[in-house]
XYZ file of C-alpha atoms in Angstrom:
571
model
C -62.219 -12.099 66.722
C -59.195 -14.259 66.465
C -58.936 -17.716 65.146
C -57.042 -20.740 66.671
C -53.848 -19.569 65.083
C -53.861 -16.340 67.157
C -52.985 -16.103 71.017
C -53.361 -12.969 73.197
C -51.727 -12.846 76.535
C -50.863 -10.533 79.255
C -49.293 -10.185 82.780
C -49.129 -7.905 85.724
C -46.269 -8.135 88.418
C -45.851 -6.034 91.499
C -42.794 -6.276 93.863
C -42.124 -4.516 97.034
C -38.660 -4.448 98.958
C -38.120 -3.083 102.275
C -34.934 -3.433 104.527
C -31.447 -2.159 104.475
C -27.870 -2.632 103.250
C -24.493 -1.579 104.679
C -23.046 1.513 102.954
C -20.400 4.058 103.526
C -20.157 7.804 102.952
C -17.551 10.588 103.103
C -18.004 13.646 105.144
C -16.298 17.024 104.867
C -12.720 18.056 104.486
C -10.014 19.830 106.361
C -10.337 18.283 110.045
C -7.457 19.379 112.238
C -4.530 16.845 113.217
C -6.178 16.687 116.804
C -9.244 15.294 115.376
C -8.164 12.912 112.751
C -4.717 12.129 113.523
C -2.980 13.709 110.503
C -2.477 17.030 108.864
C -5.665 17.898 106.833
C -5.477 18.083 103.216
C -8.301 18.736 100.351
C -9.065 14.968 100.556
C -9.271 14.686 104.309
C -12.459 13.618 105.804
C -14.443 11.133 107.881
C -15.818 7.873 106.431
C -19.071 6.844 108.211
C -20.628 3.281 107.875
C -24.483 3.389 107.972
C -27.518 1.315 106.919
C -28.739 2.326 103.537
C -32.441 2.119 103.698
C -34.435 0.115 101.055
C -38.118 1.003 100.282
C -38.590 0.102 96.732
C -41.658 -0.693 94.442
C -41.351 -2.329 91.118
C -44.646 -2.673 88.627
C -44.504 -4.248 85.387
C -47.328 -4.730 82.815
C -47.101 -6.791 79.731
C -49.215 -7.798 76.689
C -48.647 -9.990 73.922
C -50.037 -11.061 70.585
C -48.918 -14.203 68.912
C -49.623 -15.640 65.480
C -48.668 -19.343 64.775
C -49.348 -20.449 60.894
C -47.821 -23.233 58.746
C -45.005 -21.209 57.294
C -45.346 -17.972 59.232
C -45.077 -17.348 62.835
C -44.845 -14.063 64.725
C -45.287 -12.250 68.041
C -45.685 -8.572 68.933
C -45.574 -7.244 72.551
C -45.358 -4.308 74.738
C -43.844 -3.923 78.184
C -43.916 -0.971 80.655
C -42.131 -1.075 83.918
C -41.944 1.409 86.730
C -39.244 1.453 89.541
C -40.131 3.676 92.581
C -37.669 4.458 95.306
C -39.766 5.800 98.081
C -37.102 7.725 99.696
C -34.902 10.435 97.806
C -31.686 10.297 100.099
C -30.343 9.337 103.382
C -29.599 12.001 105.670
C -26.534 11.465 107.649
C -24.645 13.273 110.467
C -20.843 13.551 110.839
C -19.643 12.198 114.114
C -17.098 14.934 114.495
C -18.176 18.719 114.698
C -16.245 21.373 112.635
C -13.227 22.172 114.417
C -12.254 25.431 112.593
C -13.952 27.578 110.118
C -12.123 30.453 108.149
C -15.218 31.856 106.345
C -13.141 31.637 103.163
C -12.999 29.091 100.381
C -10.620 26.280 101.421
C -10.100 22.936 102.923
C -11.092 24.155 106.414
C -14.203 25.934 105.443
C -16.781 23.462 107.134
C -18.288 26.170 109.300
C -17.461 27.807 112.574
C -16.076 25.513 115.491
C -18.917 23.286 116.856
C -20.993 23.212 113.433
C -22.742 20.147 112.953
C -22.009 18.778 109.501
C -24.776 16.933 107.828
C -24.818 15.393 104.301
C -27.338 13.766 101.935
C -26.454 10.485 100.366
C -28.466 9.951 97.062
C -30.391 6.828 96.934
C -31.242 4.837 93.590
C -33.487 7.135 91.637
C -37.188 6.358 90.386
C -37.344 5.522 86.765
C -39.496 4.017 84.169
C -39.148 2.089 80.653
C -41.341 1.324 77.776
C -40.348 -1.631 75.404
C -41.816 -2.705 72.088
C -40.701 -6.173 71.028
C -41.463 -8.406 68.003
C -40.445 -11.741 66.613
C -41.116 -13.160 63.147
C -40.302 -16.298 61.248
C -41.144 -17.461 57.704
C -40.304 -20.650 55.830
C -39.024 -19.607 52.421
C -38.576 -23.279 51.319
C -38.689 -26.680 52.912
C -34.961 -26.295 53.882
C -34.668 -22.602 54.050
C -36.082 -20.209 57.051
C -35.519 -16.586 57.660
C -36.354 -15.231 61.077
C -35.838 -12.129 63.221
C -36.459 -10.178 66.383
C -36.406 -6.581 67.190
C -36.735 -4.320 70.288
C -37.343 -0.787 70.736
C -36.852 0.823 74.274
C -37.141 4.033 75.863
C -35.752 4.323 79.351
C -36.592 7.556 81.404
C -35.346 8.983 84.650
C -36.467 12.413 86.051
C -36.223 11.832 89.759
C -35.326 15.074 91.501
C -31.780 15.624 92.647
C -31.094 15.378 96.436
C -29.656 18.478 98.202
C -26.015 19.338 97.439
C -25.305 19.592 101.144
C -27.212 19.645 104.486
C -24.379 21.583 106.141
C -26.050 24.716 107.750
C -23.073 26.868 107.169
C -22.521 25.852 103.541
C -26.049 25.461 102.389
C -27.063 29.116 102.463
C -24.061 30.113 100.398
C -25.783 28.467 97.310
C -22.659 27.239 95.670
C -24.359 24.593 93.666
C -25.562 25.390 90.261
C -27.754 22.759 88.317
C -31.134 21.705 87.329
C -33.599 20.256 89.677
C -33.358 16.792 88.027
C -31.554 14.795 85.210
C -34.312 14.531 82.809
C -32.601 11.437 81.389
C -33.561 9.485 78.485
C -31.917 6.521 76.637
C -33.102 5.072 73.485
C -32.382 1.426 72.690
C -32.805 -0.454 69.345
C -32.003 -4.079 68.972
C -32.623 -6.113 65.736
C -31.352 -9.485 64.553
C -31.913 -11.280 61.236
C -31.031 -14.663 60.541
C -31.154 -16.898 57.404
C -30.731 -20.732 57.651
C -30.577 -22.962 54.677
C -29.383 -26.391 53.520
C -28.372 -26.002 49.763
C -26.807 -29.474 49.642
C -27.430 -32.617 51.236
C -24.488 -32.492 53.705
C -23.995 -28.844 53.696
C -25.856 -26.307 56.008
C -25.344 -22.535 56.024
C -26.218 -19.876 58.557
C -25.965 -16.094 57.989
C -26.848 -13.301 60.481
C -26.913 -9.706 61.274
C -27.246 -8.072 64.606
C -27.445 -4.216 65.467
C -27.265 -3.125 69.227
C -27.611 0.549 69.440
C -27.949 2.867 72.734
C -28.532 6.514 72.266
C -28.221 8.707 75.320
C -30.611 11.756 74.604
C -29.984 13.136 78.235
C -29.207 16.887 77.805
C -25.480 17.292 78.812
C -26.122 20.060 81.493
C -23.287 21.327 83.527
C -23.286 20.638 87.208
C -21.696 22.941 89.652
C -21.908 21.095 93.147
C -20.541 21.379 96.679
C -17.222 19.365 97.268
C -17.406 17.284 100.409
C -19.868 19.478 102.266
C -17.146 22.269 102.595
C -16.932 25.824 101.200
C -15.381 24.658 98.063
C -16.787 23.499 94.523
C -16.151 20.292 92.670
C -15.131 21.908 89.434
C -12.205 23.606 91.133
C -10.986 20.212 92.648
C -10.656 18.081 89.516
C -7.791 19.830 87.757
C -6.381 23.028 86.326
C -8.397 24.643 83.611
C -11.641 22.984 84.660
C -14.820 24.420 83.378
C -17.366 26.235 85.701
C -19.305 23.094 86.114
C -18.888 19.448 85.180
C -20.729 18.328 82.217
C -22.987 15.079 82.801
C -21.255 12.165 81.131
C -23.313 11.278 77.997
C -22.346 7.834 76.497
C -23.775 6.204 73.446
C -22.899 2.969 71.492
C -23.540 1.362 68.230
C -22.501 -2.299 67.815
C -23.097 -4.190 64.473
C -22.197 -7.844 63.977
C -22.459 -10.018 60.986
C -21.870 -13.821 61.072
C -21.313 -16.417 58.365
C -21.124 -20.257 59.333
C -21.139 -23.211 57.179
C -20.950 -26.924 58.172
C -20.328 -29.934 56.164
C -20.578 -33.613 57.187
C -17.525 -35.170 55.999
C -18.429 -38.460 57.438
C -21.734 -39.931 58.552
C -20.704 -39.208 62.270
C -18.400 -36.261 61.735
C -19.356 -32.648 60.945
C -16.879 -29.826 60.314
C -17.878 -26.139 60.761
C -16.190 -23.048 59.584
C -17.184 -19.586 60.625
C -16.351 -15.963 60.265
C -17.481 -12.868 62.205
C -17.129 -9.144 61.612
C -17.985 -6.490 64.447
C -18.180 -2.835 64.162
C -18.243 -0.807 67.217
C -18.803 2.998 67.529
C -18.817 4.895 70.714
C -18.610 8.547 71.891
C -16.643 10.161 74.744
C -14.370 7.057 75.229
C -10.764 6.136 74.780
C -11.691 4.520 71.441
C -14.487 5.996 69.395
C -14.279 3.192 66.724
C -12.941 -0.403 66.645
C -13.259 -3.332 64.236
C -12.851 -7.096 65.037
C -12.332 -9.888 62.706
C -12.805 -13.523 64.058
C -12.335 -17.008 62.167
C -13.526 -20.209 63.840
C -13.331 -23.832 63.143
C -15.157 -26.719 64.919
C -15.312 -30.523 64.608
C -18.154 -32.599 66.077
C -18.102 -36.217 66.127
C -19.762 -39.530 67.400
C -16.708 -41.464 68.040
C -18.039 -44.647 69.414
C -21.539 -46.019 70.268
C -22.843 -43.400 72.738
C -19.659 -41.393 72.803
C -19.519 -37.980 71.229
C -17.157 -35.134 71.539
C -16.293 -31.685 69.954
C -13.332 -29.441 69.729
C -13.056 -25.758 68.302
C -10.616 -23.021 68.040
C -11.185 -19.133 67.363
C -8.860 -16.547 66.553
C -9.773 -12.872 66.728
C -7.992 -9.585 66.034
C -9.571 -6.444 67.357
C -8.270 -3.097 65.945
C -8.761 0.026 67.930
C -8.632 3.261 65.775
C -7.513 6.562 66.935
C -6.931 5.556 70.671
C -6.981 8.650 72.956
C -7.022 7.855 76.664
C -7.269 11.623 77.639
C -10.788 12.211 75.706
C -13.015 11.026 78.695
C -10.966 12.693 81.190
C -10.761 15.989 79.384
C -14.631 15.780 78.983
C -14.773 15.804 82.656
C -12.345 18.792 83.018
C -8.984 17.073 83.616
C -6.016 18.103 81.587
C -5.114 14.528 80.903
C -4.943 11.177 82.462
C -1.556 9.775 83.879
C 0.349 7.967 81.295
C -3.019 6.957 79.628
C -3.422 3.298 80.751
C -5.047 1.456 77.967
C -8.901 0.529 78.610
C -8.438 -3.208 77.949
C -12.066 -3.571 76.682
C -11.434 -1.068 74.024
C -7.770 -1.567 73.215
C -6.310 -3.480 70.395
C -6.411 -7.142 71.186
C -5.553 -10.681 69.645
C -7.516 -13.699 71.144
C -7.063 -17.281 70.914
C -10.026 -19.602 72.374
C -9.699 -23.338 72.249
C -12.669 -25.494 73.589
C -13.382 -29.118 73.961
C -16.128 -31.515 75.126
C -16.313 -35.172 75.549
C -19.581 -37.159 76.824
C -18.899 -40.908 77.583
C -21.150 -43.872 76.893
C -23.992 -44.557 79.249
C -22.666 -47.273 81.625
C -25.361 -48.854 83.918
C -27.440 -45.796 84.211
C -24.411 -43.532 84.813
C -23.676 -40.617 82.257
C -20.531 -38.637 82.530
C -18.620 -36.165 80.487
C -15.837 -33.565 80.844
C -15.343 -30.061 79.239
C -12.378 -27.703 78.893
C -11.381 -24.410 77.771
C -8.257 -22.147 77.254
C -8.662 -18.489 76.660
C -5.479 -16.124 75.991
C -5.766 -12.537 75.357
C -2.757 -10.223 74.228
C -2.822 -6.425 73.890
C -0.152 -5.469 71.600
C -0.324 -1.824 72.018
C -1.066 -1.341 75.438
C 2.174 -0.392 77.254
C 0.278 0.616 80.303
C -2.909 -1.406 81.692
C -3.804 -4.718 80.988
C -1.121 -6.335 78.792
C -1.751 -10.081 78.771
C -4.362 -12.516 80.268
C -5.070 -16.180 79.995
C -7.596 -18.606 81.555
C -8.221 -22.269 82.050
C -11.533 -23.947 82.824
C -12.075 -27.669 83.158
C -14.166 -30.023 84.937
C -16.282 -33.276 84.800
C -19.939 -33.769 85.231
C -21.910 -37.096 86.237
C -25.573 -37.935 86.065
C -27.231 -40.996 87.469
C -30.691 -42.077 88.086
C -30.976 -44.449 91.097
C -34.604 -44.894 90.504
C -36.771 -43.878 87.591
C -38.179 -40.997 89.696
C -35.012 -39.545 91.083
C -32.665 -38.245 88.643
C -29.306 -36.821 90.311
C -26.274 -34.976 88.954
C -22.842 -33.971 90.385
C -20.315 -31.567 88.716
C -16.826 -30.053 89.415
C -15.260 -27.060 87.846
C -11.690 -25.771 87.981
C -10.933 -22.306 86.914
C -7.651 -20.364 86.590
C -7.328 -16.707 85.472
C -3.966 -15.108 85.152
C -3.438 -11.181 84.386
C -0.631 -8.957 83.747
C -0.869 -5.266 84.401
C 1.918 -2.464 83.817
C 2.000 1.113 84.942
C 4.239 4.171 85.311
C 3.824 6.491 88.211
C 5.206 9.670 86.419
C 7.771 10.059 89.238
C 11.473 9.322 88.371
C 12.044 7.913 91.868
C 9.219 5.337 91.494
C 9.294 4.455 87.716
C 7.549 1.684 85.941
C 5.458 -1.019 87.872
C 4.012 -4.327 87.101
C 1.375 -6.485 88.782
C 0.521 -10.285 88.132
C -2.694 -11.518 89.468
C -3.407 -15.306 89.726
C -7.134 -16.329 90.534
C -8.189 -19.927 91.167
C -11.794 -21.058 91.545
C -13.026 -24.466 92.579
C -16.788 -25.078 92.353
C -18.605 -28.393 93.225
C -22.331 -28.902 92.940
C -25.031 -31.757 93.449
C -28.725 -31.672 92.485
C -31.521 -34.098 92.662
C -35.163 -34.101 91.690
C -37.907 -36.512 93.153
C -41.288 -37.121 91.776
C -42.842 -38.381 94.787
C -46.241 -38.927 93.488
C -48.078 -37.982 90.412
C -48.975 -34.560 91.962
C -45.913 -33.853 94.225
C -42.440 -32.860 92.986
C -39.350 -31.983 95.020
C -36.063 -30.361 93.780
C -32.968 -29.926 95.852
C -29.586 -28.534 95.142
C -26.104 -27.818 96.948
C -23.336 -25.674 95.565
C -19.867 -24.731 97.178
C -17.198 -22.531 95.624
C -13.895 -21.647 96.782
C -11.908 -18.779 95.538
C -8.049 -17.695 95.875
C -6.420 -14.602 94.651
C -2.612 -14.330 94.662
C -0.906 -10.887 93.933
C 2.662 -10.241 92.778
C 3.639 -6.752 92.680
C 6.912 -5.320 91.481
C 8.292 -1.816 90.970
C 11.439 0.427 91.363
C 10.089 2.024 94.494
C 12.004 0.179 97.320
C 15.596 0.620 96.028
C 15.005 4.230 94.966
C 13.272 5.517 97.955
C 14.657 3.515 100.887
C 16.890 6.351 101.703
C 14.332 9.056 101.185
C 11.318 7.691 102.975
C 11.790 5.861 106.342
C 8.706 3.699 106.022
C 9.843 2.206 102.853
C 11.682 -0.401 104.829
C 8.317 -2.062 105.208
C 7.793 -2.567 101.430
C 9.387 -5.908 101.729
C 6.225 -7.545 102.715
C 4.349 -9.292 100.098
C 0.535 -8.814 99.631
C -1.339 -11.792 101.277
C -3.838 -13.808 99.268
C -7.494 -13.159 99.403
C -9.791 -16.156 99.938
C -13.472 -16.573 99.527
C -16.134 -19.293 100.027
C -19.652 -19.349 98.831
C -22.188 -21.999 100.029
C -25.813 -22.221 98.593
C -28.675 -24.711 99.305
C -32.066 -24.794 97.656
C -35.106 -26.891 98.363
C -38.500 -26.351 96.608
C -41.700 -28.536 96.334
C -44.674 -28.214 94.006
C -48.033 -29.834 94.610
C -50.646 -29.857 91.770
C -54.130 -29.324 93.365
C -55.900 -29.509 90.049
C -54.951 -29.653 86.432
C -54.763 -25.889 86.082
C -53.382 -24.940 89.628
C -50.489 -25.791 91.819
C -48.949 -24.646 95.248
C -45.306 -23.813 95.156
C -43.028 -23.438 98.263
C -39.294 -23.389 98.645
C -36.303 -22.445 101.024
C -32.813 -21.051 99.883
C -29.707 -20.772 102.190
C -26.730 -18.857 101.112
C -23.448 -18.034 102.907
C -20.443 -15.999 101.710
C -17.262 -15.858 103.760
C -14.615 -13.367 102.516
C -10.818 -13.183 103.877
C -9.219 -9.913 102.624
C -6.319 -8.239 104.143
C -7.672 -4.953 102.984
C -10.783 -5.253 105.107
C -9.146 -6.496 108.126
C -9.151 -3.999 110.974
C -5.835 -5.176 112.167
C -4.127 -4.660 108.829
C -1.189 -2.451 109.026
C -0.834 -0.516 105.710
C 2.961 0.214 106.426
C 3.475 -3.519 105.988
C 2.510 -3.191 102.272
C 4.203 0.006 101.312
C 1.502 2.430 102.411
C -1.293 0.509 100.778
C -4.458 2.419 100.656
C -7.113 0.537 102.668
C -10.692 1.388 101.788
C -12.173 1.066 105.416
C -15.294 -0.797 104.083
C -16.610 -3.564 106.182
C -16.285 -7.263 105.384
C -18.945 -8.183 102.739
C -19.452 -11.659 104.290
C -23.085 -12.451 104.817
C -25.653 -15.182 105.508
C -29.077 -15.174 103.988
C -32.339 -17.472 104.394
C -35.045 -17.114 102.064
C -38.559 -18.643 102.448
C -41.008 -18.318 99.475
C -44.529 -19.637 98.482
C -46.723 -19.114 95.802
C -49.833 -20.259 93.759
C -49.454 -21.001 89.982
C -52.550 -21.107 87.844
C -52.640 -21.770 84.092
C -55.229 -20.473 81.898
């Protein structure tokens, strides 16, 4: 049916996951002081740690048709994926019984004394996705080519909602009001068209256009739900003037990007490239519904000496956010406003400077070495509150060596530093304006080696280690203004401790070719993460840090061993 220029392929994949992960959930409101050690409020409750069950099945089906001619190449494919969570919810029990019940709406209305309080923790919903994708390329002339790719996707989710509450006292009151499922649908369109040409002997040009559009087609139904398994409803808890039910947050985006780049070889071994990019972003239900960004760039690539080459580049971009309204997404949910409108840094107006450099040294007796560096600085000129400034540095060498023709090895080291400044205002004249500076440092070192032991046996191994350190510097007007008002403010003098983390990973894989089309593969992976965070230390006293709010979560440190094996067959 098809000639040698055509190729039809397909794939079927099934994956099952079974196990558990650590998770926490909040139970109820309004315990009395004897039970929870403090006066009950509308946010009082019990946090319980539990094992969240995992029972997932993922199925994927794919088919592709490809054509490869002299001037024309193309591919068209379809992918269907189905994720199934075999459990709807985890049903937990509060370790404390209801101490009091008034029978009226309010913080203490969990039920008569002795009522067992149960709650349903929603698990990831089952969902499916369809995707049609295509690629095409055509040679217009010997030195001119046009190519593009597109993707159309439809993501669907209509899993049933779990119960609002399992509290036997609250459940029969039928406080919830919403549909039985989300009936969610998101439509995705991605397209890219690129033209490359060489109009002159030393000049090459590249022009491209990209669109990435996500349309959320989900019906914005209003959801009236039980609040913390008590005799109260969520809409009445989120602010004055809230509607009878909270609308589902529907978010859509349309990102369009145009690029133009020209490179000219000024010398035989030196090339200068200039570029310009324009990006237009539209969103809905956001702080910024429309923004535009212009970027100019320059880069020099050169072979400095025999075997030595390097490059250096600079980019400057300016993003302009139009009609910034920090209250819009909050008002959509029913709030009157958001305190002092802290600017969302990923949407706010921003200027960026980006410098990159790379150098590769000549081969020396089988040793190849190089170094790379990058400096990135962001400034948010209109952000009085929120992220105002940030900069980062990344640098490190890498070395490759082949002790024998069959054992290539490589070693690398990377140092990264990230600094951020954040400003805010509490809205309280006693506290006033505050600022925070965060300094992150990350050291990463790694080594890898491959060994082709025989013509049929190949072994690969690698080891990586990362060490991270986060330092906080927080200042405000709280201590001086409130020292005489609140007795515990004497403890604010204690600085926040640094947070450290280490990540280690080791991998070993082997593949043996049993026949030209088939091979056996096996591997082992080890990973360990160690986290030191004062906020997760059970011995931490929040008064030392000015009544810091500690999450109560368990330490995320872990150790994982993975063994895997498989058979590869090539048709």
